[in-house]
Short mmCIF file of C-alpha atoms in Angstrom, two decimals:
data_model
loop_
_atom_site.label_atom_id
_atom_site.label_comp_id
_atom_site.label_asym_id
_atom_site.label_seq_id
_atom_site.Cartn_x
_atom_site.Cartn_y
_atom_site.Cartn_z
CA UNK X 1 23.49 11.68 -0.87
CA UNK X 2 20.43 9.57 -1.62
CA UNK X 3 18.19 11.23 1.00
CA UNK X 4 18.76 14.69 -0.46
CA UNK X 5 18.30 13.34 -3.99
CA UNK X 6 14.99 11.77 -2.96
CA UNK X 7 13.76 15.10 -1.56
CA UNK X 8 14.70 16.87 -4.80
CA UNK X 9 13.02 14.22 -6.93
CA UNK X 10 9.82 14.60 -4.92
CA UNK X 11 9.77 18.26 -5.99
CA UNK X 12 9.91 17.21 -9.64
CA UNK X 13 7.14 14.60 -9.53
CA UNK X 14 4.18 15.41 -11.73
CA UNK X 15 0.56 14.50 -11.19
CA UNK X 16 0.44 15.39 -7.49
CA UNK X 17 -1.07 18.45 -5.87
CA UNK X 18 1.55 20.74 -4.35
CA UNK X 19 0.09 20.19 -0.85
CA UNK X 20 0.38 16.43 -1.27
CA UNK X 21 3.94 16.78 -2.53
CA UNK X 22 4.92 18.88 0.49
CA UNK X 23 3.32 16.34 2.80
CA UNK X 24 5.20 13.46 1.21
CA UNK X 25 8.46 15.38 1.62
CA UNK X 26 7.72 15.90 5.32
CA UNK X 27 6.85 12.21 5.64
CA UNK X 28 10.19 11.26 4.05
CA UNK X 29 12.03 13.64 6.40
CA UNK X 30 10.34 12.17 9.45
CA UNK X 31 10.96 8.59 8.32
CA UNK X 32 14.64 9.28 7.63
CA UNK X 33 15.36 11.39 10.72
CA UNK X 34 13.11 9.80 13.36
CA UNK X 35 12.83 6.19 12.21
CA UNK X 36 9.04 6.23 12.41
CA UNK X 37 7.33 3.30 10.71
CA UNK X 38 5.18 3.82 7.63
CA UNK X 39 2.03 2.88 9.55
CA UNK X 40 2.88 5.29 12.37
CA UNK X 41 3.27 8.14 9.89
CA UNK X 42 0.09 7.29 8.00
CA UNK X 43 -2.02 7.32 11.20
CA UNK X 44 -0.41 10.45 12.63
CA UNK X 45 -3.00 13.14 13.47
CA UNK X 46 -2.43 16.84 13.98
CA UNK X 47 -3.54 16.32 17.57
CA UNK X 48 -0.60 13.88 18.03
CA UNK X 49 1.87 16.73 17.51
CA UNK X 50 2.54 18.99 20.46
CA UNK X 51 1.84 22.63 19.68
CA UNK X 52 5.12 23.92 21.11
CA UNK X 53 8.60 24.99 20.03
CA UNK X 54 9.82 21.41 20.49
CA UNK X 55 6.95 19.91 18.44
CA UNK X 56 7.05 16.51 20.13
CA UNK X 57 5.30 13.73 18.20
CA UNK X 58 3.19 11.29 20.23
CA UNK X 59 2.97 7.83 18.66
CA UNK X 60 -0.31 6.46 20.02
CA UNK X 61 -3.10 4.12 19.04
CA UNK X 62 -6.03 5.85 17.40
CA UNK X 63 -8.97 5.17 15.11
CA UNK X 64 -6.59 4.94 12.12
CA UNK X 65 -4.46 2.16 13.54
CA UNK X 66 -2.68 0.58 16.45
CA UNK X 67 1.01 0.58 17.25
CA UNK X 68 2.98 -2.49 16.27
CA UNK X 69 3.76 -3.27 19.92
CA UNK X 70 3.06 -1.78 23.35
CA UNK X 71 6.61 -0.41 23.45
CA UNK X 72 6.00 1.44 20.16
CA UNK X 73 3.98 4.02 22.13
CA UNK X 74 6.45 6.86 22.58
CA UNK X 75 7.28 10.56 22.32
CA UNK X 76 9.60 11.68 19.53
CA UNK X 77 11.64 14.89 19.96
CA UNK X 78 11.54 16.45 16.49
CA UNK X 79 13.59 19.43 17.70
CA UNK X 80 16.51 17.10 18.43
CA UNK X 81 16.27 14.85 15.36
CA UNK X 82 15.44 17.18 12.48
CA UNK X 83 17.95 19.66 11.11
CA UNK X 84 16.91 23.25 11.80
CA UNK X 85 15.65 23.87 8.25
CA UNK X 86 13.77 20.55 8.31
CA UNK X 87 12.21 21.41 11.66
CA UNK X 88 11.05 24.75 10.25
CA UNK X 89 9.55 23.06 7.19
CA UNK X 90 7.79 20.56 9.47
CA UNK X 91 6.38 23.31 11.72
CA UNK X 92 5.27 25.36 8.70
CA UNK X 93 3.52 22.34 7.19
CA UNK X 94 1.79 21.48 10.47
CA UNK X 95 0.80 25.12 10.98
CA UNK X 96 -0.81 25.25 7.53
CA UNK X 97 -2.65 21.97 8.13
CA UNK X 98 -3.93 23.25 11.48
CA UNK X 99 -5.10 26.57 10.04
CA UNK X 100 -6.91 24.80 7.18
CA UNK X 101 -8.58 22.32 9.55
CA UNK X 102 -9.12 24.13 12.87
CA UNK X 103 -12.00 22.06 14.24
CA UNK X 104 -11.17 18.52 13.16
CA UNK X 105 -9.51 16.53 15.94
CA UNK X 106 -8.99 13.53 13.67
CA UNK X 107 -7.32 15.44 10.84
CA UNK X 108 -4.41 13.39 9.59
CA UNK X 109 -1.00 14.93 9.07
CA UNK X 110 -0.65 13.10 5.74
CA UNK X 111 -3.72 12.76 3.57
CA UNK X 112 -5.24 13.98 0.37
CA UNK X 113 -5.98 17.70 0.84
CA UNK X 114 -9.66 17.08 0.05
CA UNK X 115 -10.10 14.11 2.40
CA UNK X 116 -8.26 15.01 5.60
CA UNK X 117 -9.53 12.00 7.55
CA UNK X 118 -8.60 9.39 4.92
CA UNK X 119 -4.96 8.29 5.10
CA UNK X 120 -2.75 7.87 2.06
CA UNK X 121 -2.51 4.32 0.79
CA UNK X 122 0.38 2.49 2.41
CA UNK X 123 1.07 0.78 -0.91
CA UNK X 124 1.24 4.13 -2.72
CA UNK X 125 3.71 5.49 -0.17
CA UNK X 126 5.84 2.32 -0.27
CA UNK X 127 5.90 2.29 -4.06
CA UNK X 128 6.84 5.96 -4.20
CA UNK X 129 9.73 5.49 -1.77
CA UNK X 130 10.85 2.36 -3.62
CA UNK X 131 10.83 4.35 -6.89
CA UNK X 132 12.85 7.19 -5.32
CA UNK X 133 15.34 4.73 -3.84
CA UNK X 134 15.70 3.02 -7.22
CA UNK X 135 16.48 6.41 -8.77
CA UNK X 136 19.42 6.58 -6.33
CA UNK X 137 20.62 3.16 -7.44
CA UNK X 138 19.41 1.25 -4.39
CA UNK X 139 16.23 -0.29 -5.75
CA UNK X 140 16.49 -3.28 -3.44
CA UNK X 141 15.72 -1.07 -0.44
CA UNK X 142 12.24 -0.28 0.91
CA UNK X 143 10.49 2.28 3.12
CA UNK X 144 11.49 0.29 6.20
CA UNK X 145 15.17 0.89 5.40
CA UNK X 146 14.62 4.57 6.24
CA UNK X 147 14.10 3.39 9.83
CA UNK X 148 17.46 1.62 9.70
CA UNK X 149 19.07 4.79 8.32
CA UNK X 150 17.70 6.83 11.22
CA UNK X 151 19.13 4.40 13.77
CA UNK X 152 22.47 4.25 11.96
CA UNK X 153 22.62 8.06 11.95
CA UNK X 154 21.94 8.12 15.70
CA UNK X 155 24.76 5.63 16.26
CA UNK X 156 27.12 7.87 14.27
CA UNK X 157 26.10 10.84 16.37
CA UNK X 158 26.56 8.96 19.62
CA UNK X 159 29.84 7.22 18.76
CA UNK X 160 31.32 8.79 15.64
CA UNK X 161 33.82 11.53 15.17
CA UNK X 162 32.60 14.95 14.04
CA UNK X 163 33.81 14.55 10.44
CA UNK X 164 31.95 11.26 10.02
CA UNK X 165 28.84 12.63 11.71
CA UNK X 166 28.65 15.65 9.41
CA UNK X 167 29.54 13.61 6.32
CA UNK X 168 27.09 10.76 6.82
CA UNK X 169 24.18 12.38 8.64
CA UNK X 170 24.14 16.09 7.85
CA UNK X 171 24.16 16.86 11.59
CA UNK X 172 26.62 19.52 12.73
CA UNK X 173 28.71 18.71 15.84
CA UNK X 174 26.73 21.24 17.91
CA UNK X 175 23.40 19.63 16.91
#
């Protein structure tokens, strides 16, 4: 499927530091599985992620940006939305970021490794996702369509049969 192909293509990109590449993969996972907006991901700080087994994400206003609307302020249950291997990758990535930046409350989850309080360019992220989508043959889609995919996947899980759920979303019936 296109999502898996995008993750694989991210591994093969040249010209990016490995840490940046890993971060972009986690960003893609979160966008696809949780439906978070690009701006929400770019302003996400380590302090917005609960240090627990569930690893809840808190989408809140901060110095890097405001939520689109008041109702955009929410808690996201990563343990319920990410596949187990994705959740482990997410936790490992966050753990490494926290150990590398133990005293910086405003450390971003996604930034250049050498400038942890400067977010990635939204245009760069959008262009990268657009490029990856085009490589899958759906060049007319954009970053925002990952949000639609997340909601469609949730609808499958809530109302679909187990074969469709596994086929279209990657979620197992017991997930």
